[in-house]
Coordinates of N, CA, C and O in Angstrom, one line a residue:
D1 N -2.1 153.7 -19.7 CA -2.4 155.0 -19.0 C -2.9 154.6 -17.6 O -3.8 153.9 -17.4
D2 N -2.2 155.2 -16.6 CA -2.5 155.0 -15.2 C -3.9 155.4 -14.8 O -4.6 154.6 -14.0
E3 N -4.4 156.5 -15.3 CA -5.7 157.0 -14.9 C -6.8 156.0 -15.4 O -7.7 155.7 -14.7
A4 N -6.6 155.5 -16.6 CA -7.6 154.6 -17.2 C -7.6 153.3 -16.4 O -8.6 152.7 -16.1
K5 N -6.4 152.8 -15.9 CA -6.3 151.6 -15.1 C -7.0 151.8 -13.8 O -7.7 151.0 -13.3
K6 N -6.8 153.0 -13.2 CA -7.4 153.3 -11.9 C -8.9 153.3 -12.0 O -9.6 152.7 -11.2
D7 N -9.4 154.0 -13.1 CA -10.9 154.0 -13.3 C -11.4 152.6 -13.5 O -12.5 152.3 -13.0
E8 N -10.7 151.7 -14.2 CA -11.1 150.4 -14.4 C -11.2 149.6 -13.1 O -12.2 148.9 -12.8
I9 N -10.2 149.8 -12.2 CA -10.2 149.2 -10.9 C -11.3 149.7 -10.1 O -12.0 148.9 -9.4
Y10 N -11.5 151.0 -10.1 CA -12.7 151.6 -9.3 C -14.0 151.0 -9.8 O -14.8 150.7 -9.0
T11 N -14.2 150.9 -11.1 CA -15.4 150.4 -11.6 C -15.7 149.0 -11.2 O -16.8 148.6 -10.8
K12 N -14.6 148.1 -11.3 CA -14.8 146.7 -10.9 C -15.0 146.6 -9.4 O -15.9 145.9 -9.0
T13 N -14.3 147.4 -8.6 CA -14.5 147.3 -7.2 C -15.9 147.8 -6.8 O -16.5 147.2 -5.9
E14 N -16.3 148.8 -7.4 CA -17.7 149.3 -7.2 C -18.7 148.3 -7.5 O -19.7 148.1 -6.8
A15 N -18.5 147.6 -8.6 CA -19.5 146.6 -9.0 C -19.5 145.4 -8.0 O -20.6 144.9 -7.6
Y16 N -18.3 145.0 -7.5 CA -18.3 144.0 -6.5 C -19.0 144.5 -5.2 O -19.8 143.7 -4.6
C17 N -18.7 145.7 -4.8 CA -19.4 146.3 -3.6 C -20.9 146.3 -3.8 O -21.6 145.9 -2.9
N18 N -21.4 146.7 -5.0 CA -22.8 146.7 -5.2 C -23.4 145.3 -5.1 O -24.5 145.1 -4.7
K19 N -22.7 144.3 -5.6 CA -23.1 142.9 -5.5 C -23.3 142.5 -4.1 O -24.3 141.9 -3.7
I20 N -22.3 142.8 -3.3 CA -22.3 142.5 -1.9 C -23.5 143.2 -1.2 O -24.2 142.6 -0.4
M21 N -23.7 144.4 -1.6 CA -24.8 145.2 -1.0 C -26.2 144.6 -1.3 O -27.1 144.7 -0.5
E22 N -26.3 144.0 -2.5 CA -27.5 143.3 -2.8 C -27.8 142.1 -1.9 O -29.0 141.9 -1.6
I23 N -26.8 141.4 -1.5 CA -26.9 140.3 -0.6 C -27.1 140.7 0.8 O -28.1 140.4 1.4
K24 N -26.2 141.6 1.3 CA -26.3 142.1 2.6 C -25.5 143.3 2.8 O -24.3 143.3 2.6
P25 N -26.1 144.4 3.2 CA -25.3 145.7 3.4 C -24.3 145.5 4.6 O -24.7 145.1 5.6
V26 N -23.0 145.7 4.3 CA -22.0 145.6 5.3 C -21.1 146.8 5.3 O -21.0 147.5 4.3
A27 N -20.6 147.1 6.5 CA -19.8 148.3 6.6 C -18.6 148.4 5.7 O -18.4 149.5 5.1
T28 N -18.0 147.3 5.4 CA -16.8 147.3 4.6 C -17.1 147.8 3.2 O -16.3 148.5 2.5
A29 N -18.3 147.4 2.7 CA -18.7 147.8 1.3 C -18.9 149.3 1.3 O -18.5 149.9 0.3
Y30 N -19.7 149.8 2.3 CA -19.9 151.2 2.3 C -18.6 152.0 2.4 O -18.4 153.0 1.8
L31 N -17.7 151.5 3.3 CA -16.4 152.1 3.5 C -15.6 152.1 2.2 O -15.0 153.2 1.8
T32 N -15.6 151.0 1.5 CA -14.9 150.9 0.2 C -15.5 151.9 -0.8 O -14.7 152.6 -1.5
L33 N -16.8 151.9 -0.9 CA -17.4 152.9 -1.9 C -17.1 154.3 -1.5 O -16.9 155.1 -2.4
G34 N -17.1 154.6 -0.2 CA -16.7 155.9 0.2 C -15.3 156.3 -0.2 O -15.0 157.4 -0.6
N35 N -14.4 155.3 0.0 CA -13.0 155.5 -0.4 C -12.8 155.7 -1.9 O -12.0 156.6 -2.3
I36 N -13.6 155.0 -2.7 CA -13.6 155.2 -4.1 C -14.0 156.6 -4.5 O -13.3 157.3 -5.3
R37 N -15.1 157.0 -3.8 CA -15.6 158.4 -4.1 C -14.5 159.4 -3.7 O -14.4 160.5 -4.3
M38 N -13.8 159.2 -2.6 CA -12.8 160.1 -2.1 C -11.7 160.2 -3.2 O -11.3 161.3 -3.6
N39 N -11.2 159.1 -3.7 CA -10.2 159.1 -4.7 C -10.7 159.7 -6.0 O -9.9 160.3 -6.8
Q40 N -12.0 159.7 -6.3 CA -12.5 160.3 -7.4 C -12.9 161.8 -7.2 O -13.4 162.4 -8.1
K41 N -12.6 162.2 -6.0 CA -12.8 163.6 -5.6 C -14.3 164.0 -5.6 O -14.7 165.1 -5.8
K42 N -15.1 162.9 -5.4 CA -16.6 163.1 -5.2 C -16.9 163.1 -3.7 O -17.4 162.1 -3.2
Y43 N -16.6 164.2 -3.1 CA -16.6 164.2 -1.6 C -17.9 164.1 -1.0 O -18.0 163.4 0.0
Q44 N -19.0 164.7 -1.5 CA -20.3 164.5 -0.9 C -20.8 163.1 -1.0 O -21.3 162.6 0.0
E45 N -20.5 162.4 -2.1 CA -20.9 161.0 -2.2 C -20.1 160.2 -1.2 O -20.6 159.2 -0.6
A46 N -18.8 160.5 -1.0 CA -18.0 159.8 0.0 C -18.6 160.0 1.3 O -18.7 159.0 2.1
I47 N -19.0 161.2 1.7 CA -19.6 161.4 3.0 C -20.8 160.6 3.2 O -21.1 160.0 4.2
D48 N -21.7 160.6 2.1 CA -22.9 159.8 2.2 C -22.6 158.3 2.5 O -23.3 157.7 3.2
Y49 N -21.6 157.8 1.8 CA -21.3 156.4 2.1 C -20.7 156.2 3.5 O -21.1 155.2 4.2
Y50 N -19.9 157.1 3.9 CA -19.3 157.0 5.3 C -20.4 157.1 6.3 O -20.4 156.5 7.4
D51 N -21.5 157.9 6.1 CA -22.6 158.0 7.0 C -23.3 156.7 7.1 O -23.8 156.3 8.2
Q52 N -23.3 155.9 6.0 CA -24.0 154.6 6.1 C -23.2 153.7 7.0 O -23.8 152.8 7.7
V53 N -21.9 153.8 7.0 CA -21.0 153.0 8.0 C -21.4 153.4 9.4 O -21.6 152.5 10.2
N54 N -21.6 154.7 9.7 CA -22.0 155.1 11.0 C -23.4 154.5 11.4 O -23.6 154.1 12.5
D55 N -24.3 154.5 10.5 CA -25.6 154.0 10.7 C -25.5 152.5 11.1 O -26.2 152.0 12.0
L56 N -24.7 151.8 10.3 CA -24.5 150.4 10.6 C -23.9 150.2 12.0 O -24.2 149.3 12.8
Q57 N -22.9 151.1 12.4 CA -22.3 151.0 13.7 C -23.3 151.2 14.8 O -23.3 150.5 15.8
N58 N -24.2 152.1 14.6 CA -25.3 152.3 15.6 C -26.1 151.1 15.7 O -26.5 150.7 16.9
I59 N -26.5 150.4 14.6 CA -27.3 149.2 14.7 C -26.5 148.1 15.4 O -27.0 147.4 16.3
V60 N -25.2 148.0 15.1 CA -24.4 147.0 15.7 C -24.3 147.3 17.2 O -24.5 146.3 18.0
D61 N -24.1 148.5 17.6 CA -24.1 148.9 19.1 C -25.4 148.5 19.8 O -25.3 147.9 20.9
V62 N -26.5 148.8 19.2 CA -27.8 148.5 19.8 C -27.9 147.0 20.0 O -28.3 146.5 21.0
N63 N -27.6 146.2 18.9 CA -27.7 144.8 19.0 C -26.7 144.2 20.0 O -27.1 143.2 20.7
K64 N -25.5 144.7 20.0 CA -24.5 144.2 20.9 C -25.0 144.5 22.4 O -24.8 143.7 23.3
A65 N -25.6 145.7 22.6 CA -26.1 146.0 23.9 C -27.2 145.0 24.3 O -27.2 144.6 25.5
L66 N -28.0 144.6 23.4 CA -29.1 143.6 23.7 C -28.5 142.3 24.1 O -28.9 141.6 25.0
A67 N -27.4 141.9 23.4 CA -26.7 140.7 23.7 C -26.1 140.7 25.1 O -26.2 139.8 25.9
Y68 N -25.4 141.9 25.5 CA -24.9 142.0 26.8 C -26.0 142.0 27.9 O -25.9 141.5 28.9
R69 N -27.2 142.7 27.5 CA -28.3 142.7 28.5 C -28.8 141.3 28.8 O -29.0 140.9 29.9
E70 N -28.9 140.5 27.7 CA -29.4 139.1 27.9 C -28.4 138.3 28.7 O -28.8 137.4 29.5
L71 N -27.1 138.5 28.4 CA -26.1 137.8 29.2 C -26.1 138.2 30.7 O -26.0 137.4 31.6
G72 N -26.4 139.5 30.9 CA -26.5 140.0 32.2 C -27.7 139.4 33.0 O -27.7 139.1 34.1
R73 N -28.8 139.3 32.2 CA -30.1 138.7 32.8 C -29.8 137.2 33.2 O -30.1 136.8 34.3
I74 N -29.1 136.5 32.3 CA -28.8 135.1 32.6 C -27.8 135.0 33.8 O -28.0 134.2 34.7
A75 N -26.8 135.9 33.9 CA -25.9 135.9 35.0 C -26.6 136.1 36.3 O -26.3 135.5 37.3
G76 N -27.6 137.0 36.3 CA -28.4 137.3 37.5 C -29.4 136.2 37.9 O -29.4 135.7 39.0
E77 N -30.2 135.9 36.9 CA -31.4 135.0 37.1 C -31.0 133.5 37.2 O -31.5 132.8 38.1
K78 N -30.1 133.1 36.4 CA -29.8 131.6 36.3 C -28.5 131.3 37.1 O -28.5 130.3 37.8
E79 N -27.5 132.2 37.0 CA -26.3 131.9 37.7 C -26.2 132.5 39.1 O -25.3 132.2 39.9
Q80 N -27.1 133.4 39.5 CA -27.1 134.1 40.7 C -25.8 134.8 41.0 O -25.3 134.9 42.1
N81 N -25.2 135.3 39.9 CA -23.9 136.0 40.0 C -24.2 137.5 39.8 O -24.1 138.0 38.6
L82 N -24.4 138.2 40.9 CA -24.8 139.6 40.8 C -23.7 140.5 40.2 O -24.0 141.4 39.4
V83 N -22.5 140.2 40.6 CA -21.3 141.1 40.1 C -21.2 140.9 38.6 O -21.1 141.9 37.9
K84 N -21.2 139.7 38.1 CA -21.1 139.5 36.7 C -22.3 140.1 36.0 O -22.2 140.7 34.9
S85 N -23.5 139.9 36.5 CA -24.7 140.5 36.0 C -24.6 142.0 35.8 O -24.9 142.6 34.8
Q86 N -24.2 142.7 36.9 CA -24.0 144.1 36.9 C -23.0 144.6 35.9 O -23.2 145.6 35.2
E87 N -21.9 143.8 35.8 CA -20.8 144.2 34.8 C -21.4 144.1 33.4 O -21.1 145.0 32.6
L88 N -22.1 143.1 33.1 CA -22.6 142.9 31.7 C -23.7 143.9 31.4 O -23.7 144.5 30.3
L89 N -24.6 144.2 32.4 CA -25.6 145.2 32.2 C -25.0 146.6 32.0 O -25.5 147.4 31.2
S90 N -23.9 146.9 32.7 CA -23.2 148.2 32.6 C -22.6 148.3 31.2 O -22.7 149.3 30.6
K91 N -22.0 147.2 30.7 CA -21.5 147.2 29.3 C -22.6 147.5 28.3 O -22.4 148.2 27.3
S92 N -23.8 146.9 28.5 CA -24.9 147.1 27.7 C -25.3 148.6 27.7 O -25.5 149.2 26.6
L93 N -25.3 149.2 28.8 CA -25.7 150.6 28.9 C -24.7 151.5 28.3 O -25.1 152.6 27.8
K94 N -23.4 151.2 28.3 CA -22.4 152.0 27.6 C -22.7 152.0 26.1 O -22.4 153.0 25.5
L95 N -23.2 151.0 25.6 CA -23.5 150.9 24.1 C -24.9 151.5 23.8 O -25.1 152.1 22.7
N96 N -25.8 151.4 24.7 CA -27.2 151.9 24.5 C -27.9 152.2 25.9 O -28.4 151.3 26.5
D97 N -27.8 153.5 26.3 CA -28.4 153.8 27.5 C -29.9 154.2 27.4 O -30.5 154.7 28.4
K98 N -30.5 153.9 26.3 CA -31.9 154.2 26.1 C -32.8 152.9 26.1 O -33.9 152.9 25.6
D99 N -32.2 151.9 26.8 CA -33.0 150.6 26.9 C -33.5 150.5 28.3 O -32.7 150.2 29.3
A100 N -34.8 150.7 28.5 CA -35.4 150.7 29.9 C -35.2 149.4 30.5 O -35.0 149.3 31.8
E101 N -35.3 148.3 29.8 CA -35.2 146.9 30.4 C -33.9 146.7 31.0 O -33.8 146.1 32.1
T102 N -32.8 147.2 30.4 CA -31.5 147.1 31.0 C -31.4 147.9 32.3 O -30.9 147.4 33.3
W103 N -31.9 149.1 32.4 CA -32.0 149.9 33.6 C -32.8 149.1 34.7 O -32.4 149.0 35.8
F104 N -33.9 148.5 34.3 CA -34.7 147.7 35.2 C -34.0 146.6 35.7 O -34.0 146.3 37.0
L105 N -33.3 145.8 34.9 CA -32.6 144.6 35.3 C -31.4 145.0 36.3 O -31.2 144.3 37.3
L106 N -30.8 146.1 36.0 CA -29.8 146.6 36.9 C -30.4 147.0 38.3 O -29.8 146.7 39.3
G107 N -31.6 147.5 38.3 CA -32.3 147.8 39.5 C -32.6 146.6 40.3 O -32.5 146.5 41.5
V108 N -33.1 145.5 39.6 CA -33.4 144.3 40.2 C -32.1 143.7 40.9 O -32.2 143.3 42.0
S109 N -31.1 143.7 40.1 CA -29.8 143.2 40.6 C -29.4 143.9 41.9 O -29.0 143.3 42.9
H110 N -29.4 145.2 41.9 CA -29.1 146.0 43.1 C -30.0 145.8 44.2 O -29.6 145.7 45.4
G111 N -31.3 145.6 43.9 CA -32.3 145.3 44.9 C -32.1 144.0 45.6 O -32.1 143.9 46.8
V112 N -31.8 143.0 44.8 CA -31.5 141.6 45.3 C -30.2 141.7 46.2 O -30.1 141.1 47.3
A113 N -29.3 142.6 45.8 CA -28.0 142.7 46.6 C -28.3 143.6 47.9 O -27.4 143.7 48.7
G114 N -29.5 144.1 48.0 CA -29.8 144.9 49.2 C -29.5 146.4 49.1 O -29.6 147.1 50.1
N115 N -29.1 146.8 47.9 CA -28.7 148.2 47.7 C -30.0 148.9 47.1 O -30.1 149.2 45.9
H116 N -30.9 149.2 48.0 CA -32.2 149.7 47.6 C -32.1 151.2 47.0 O -32.9 151.5 46.1
Q117 N -31.2 152.0 47.5 CA -31.0 153.3 46.9 C -30.6 153.2 45.5 O -31.3 153.9 44.6
Q118 N -29.6 152.4 45.2 CA -29.2 152.2 43.8 C -30.3 151.6 43.0 O -30.6 152.0 41.8
A119 N -31.0 150.6 43.5 CA -32.1 150.0 42.8 C -33.2 151.0 42.5 O -33.7 151.0 41.3
A120 N -33.6 151.8 43.4 CA -34.6 152.8 43.2 C -34.2 153.8 42.1 O -35.0 154.1 41.2
E121 N -32.9 154.2 42.1 CA -32.4 155.1 41.0 C -32.5 154.5 39.7 O -32.9 155.1 38.7
F122 N -32.2 153.2 39.6 CA -32.2 152.5 38.3 C -33.6 152.2 37.8 O -33.9 152.4 36.7
F123 N -34.5 151.9 38.8 CA -36.0 151.8 38.4 C -36.5 153.1 37.9 O -37.3 153.2 37.0
E124 N -36.1 154.2 38.6 CA -36.6 155.5 38.2 C -36.0 155.8 36.8 O -36.8 156.4 35.9
K125 N -34.8 155.5 36.5 CA -34.2 155.7 35.2 C -35.0 154.9 34.1 O -35.3 155.4 33.0
A126 N -35.3 153.6 34.5 CA -36.1 152.8 33.5 C -37.4 153.5 33.2 O -37.8 153.5 32.1
Y127 N -38.1 154.0 34.3 CA -39.3 154.7 34.1 C -39.2 156.0 33.2 O -40.0 156.2 32.3
T128 N -38.1 156.7 33.4 CA -37.8 157.9 32.6 C -37.6 157.6 31.1 O -38.1 158.3 30.3
V129 N -36.9 156.4 30.9 CA -36.7 156.0 29.5 C -38.0 155.5 28.8 O -38.3 155.8 27.7
N130 N -38.8 154.8 29.6 CA -40.0 154.2 29.1 C -41.1 154.2 30.2 O -41.1 153.2 31.0
P131 N -41.9 155.2 30.3 CA -42.8 155.4 31.4 C -44.0 154.4 31.4 O -45.1 154.8 30.9
T132 N -43.8 153.2 31.8 CA -44.8 152.2 31.9 C -45.2 152.0 33.4 O -44.3 152.2 34.3
P133 N -46.4 151.5 33.7 CA -46.8 151.3 35.1 C -45.9 150.3 35.8 O -45.6 150.5 37.0
D134 N -45.4 149.3 35.1 CA -44.5 148.3 35.8 C -43.2 149.0 36.3 O -42.8 148.7 37.5
Y135 N -42.6 149.8 35.5 CA -41.4 150.5 36.0 C -41.7 151.4 37.2 O -41.0 151.5 38.1
A136 N -42.9 152.1 37.1 CA -43.3 153.0 38.2 C -43.5 152.1 39.5 O -43.1 152.5 40.6
K137 N -44.1 151.0 39.4 CA -44.4 150.1 40.5 C -43.1 149.6 41.2 O -43.0 149.6 42.4
N138 N -42.1 149.3 40.3 CA -40.8 148.9 40.9 C -40.1 150.1 41.6 O -39.5 149.9 42.7
A139 N -40.2 151.3 41.1 CA -39.7 152.4 41.8 C -40.4 152.6 43.1 O -39.7 152.9 44.1
I140 N -41.7 152.5 43.1 CA -42.5 152.6 44.4 C -42.0 151.6 45.4 O -41.7 152.0 46.6
M141 N -41.8 150.4 45.0 CA -41.4 149.3 46.0 C -40.0 149.7 46.5 O -39.8 149.6 47.7
A142 N -39.1 150.1 45.7 CA -37.7 150.4 46.1 C -37.7 151.6 47.0 O -37.1 151.6 48.1
Y143 N -38.5 152.6 46.7 CA -38.6 153.8 47.5 C -39.3 153.5 48.9 O -38.9 154.1 49.9
K144 N -40.3 152.6 48.8 CA -40.9 152.2 50.1 C -39.8 151.5 51.0 O -39.8 151.8 52.2
N145 N -39.0 150.7 50.4 CA -37.9 150.0 51.2 C -37.0 151.0 51.8 O -36.4 150.8 52.9
L146 N -36.8 152.2 51.2 CA -35.9 153.2 51.7 C -36.7 154.2 52.6 O -36.0 155.0 53.3
G147 N -38.0 154.1 52.7 CA -38.8 155.0 53.5 C -38.9 156.4 52.9 O -39.1 157.3 53.7
N148 N -38.7 156.5 51.6 CA -38.8 157.8 51.0 C -40.2 158.0 50.5 O -40.6 157.7 49.3
E149 N -41.0 158.6 51.4 CA -42.5 158.8 51.1 C -42.7 159.8 50.0 O -43.7 159.7 49.3
T150 N -41.8 160.7 49.9 CA -42.0 161.8 48.8 C -41.9 161.1 47.4 O -42.8 161.4 46.6
K151 N -40.9 160.2 47.2 CA -40.8 159.5 45.9 C -41.9 158.5 45.8 O -42.4 158.4 44.7
V152 N -42.3 157.9 46.8 CA -43.5 156.9 46.7 C -44.7 157.7 46.3 O -45.4 157.2 45.3
A153 N -45.0 158.8 46.9 CA -46.2 159.6 46.5 C -46.1 160.1 45.1 O -47.1 160.1 44.3
Y154 N -44.9 160.5 44.7 CA -44.6 161.0 43.3 C -45.0 159.9 42.3 O -45.8 160.1 41.4
F155 N -44.4 158.7 42.5 CA -44.7 157.6 41.5 C -46.1 157.1 41.6 O -46.7 156.7 40.6
Q156 N -46.7 157.2 42.8 CA -48.1 156.8 43.0 C -49.0 157.8 42.2 O -49.9 157.4 41.5
S157 N -48.6 159.1 42.2 CA -49.4 160.1 41.4 C -49.3 159.8 39.9 O -50.2 160.0 39.2
L158 N -48.1 159.4 39.5 CA -47.9 159.1 38.1 C -48.8 157.9 37.7 O -49.4 157.9 36.6
L159 N -48.9 156.9 38.5 CA -49.7 155.7 38.3 C -51.2 156.1 38.2 O -52.0 155.6 37.4
N160 N -51.6 157.0 39.1 CA -53.0 157.4 39.2 C -53.3 158.5 38.2 O -54.5 159.0 38.1
G161 N -52.3 158.9 37.4 CA -52.6 159.9 36.3 C -52.9 161.3 36.8 O -53.6 162.1 36.3
K162 N -52.3 161.6 38.0 CA -52.5 163.0 38.6 C -51.3 163.8 38.4 O -50.2 163.4 38.3

């Protein structure tokens, strides 16, 4: 009977996937389990497994973004290659634009290149993502270089808690 054979294959495949998941959750196992549930017409369970794949993809993107950030840092600090640094940092932001350190490094890179307007904007973005005194101080420095006293006063007031 074909149905019995299918069920046996699904059961074995599911058991293998569960073994894999015990060792390390991987997207392919979640995807396979989702596909099994689709074939079994258990649609909500399929969706739940597919959501796990998306969660893993988000984790992968954040980690990949960190790797690009660190390559960008090395390109700028060790290799003094600003173009390469900015390209790598931009790739990082495409994957995760909520990392203040990447915005900060992009600001440093543009500041070193003499593009103070761009540097100031990136420092401000870093501060927006993670409002720490260091990011505010960098924004103040960049806006001072531009002669933008309004922005300098604004960030100074943030530092002074006013």
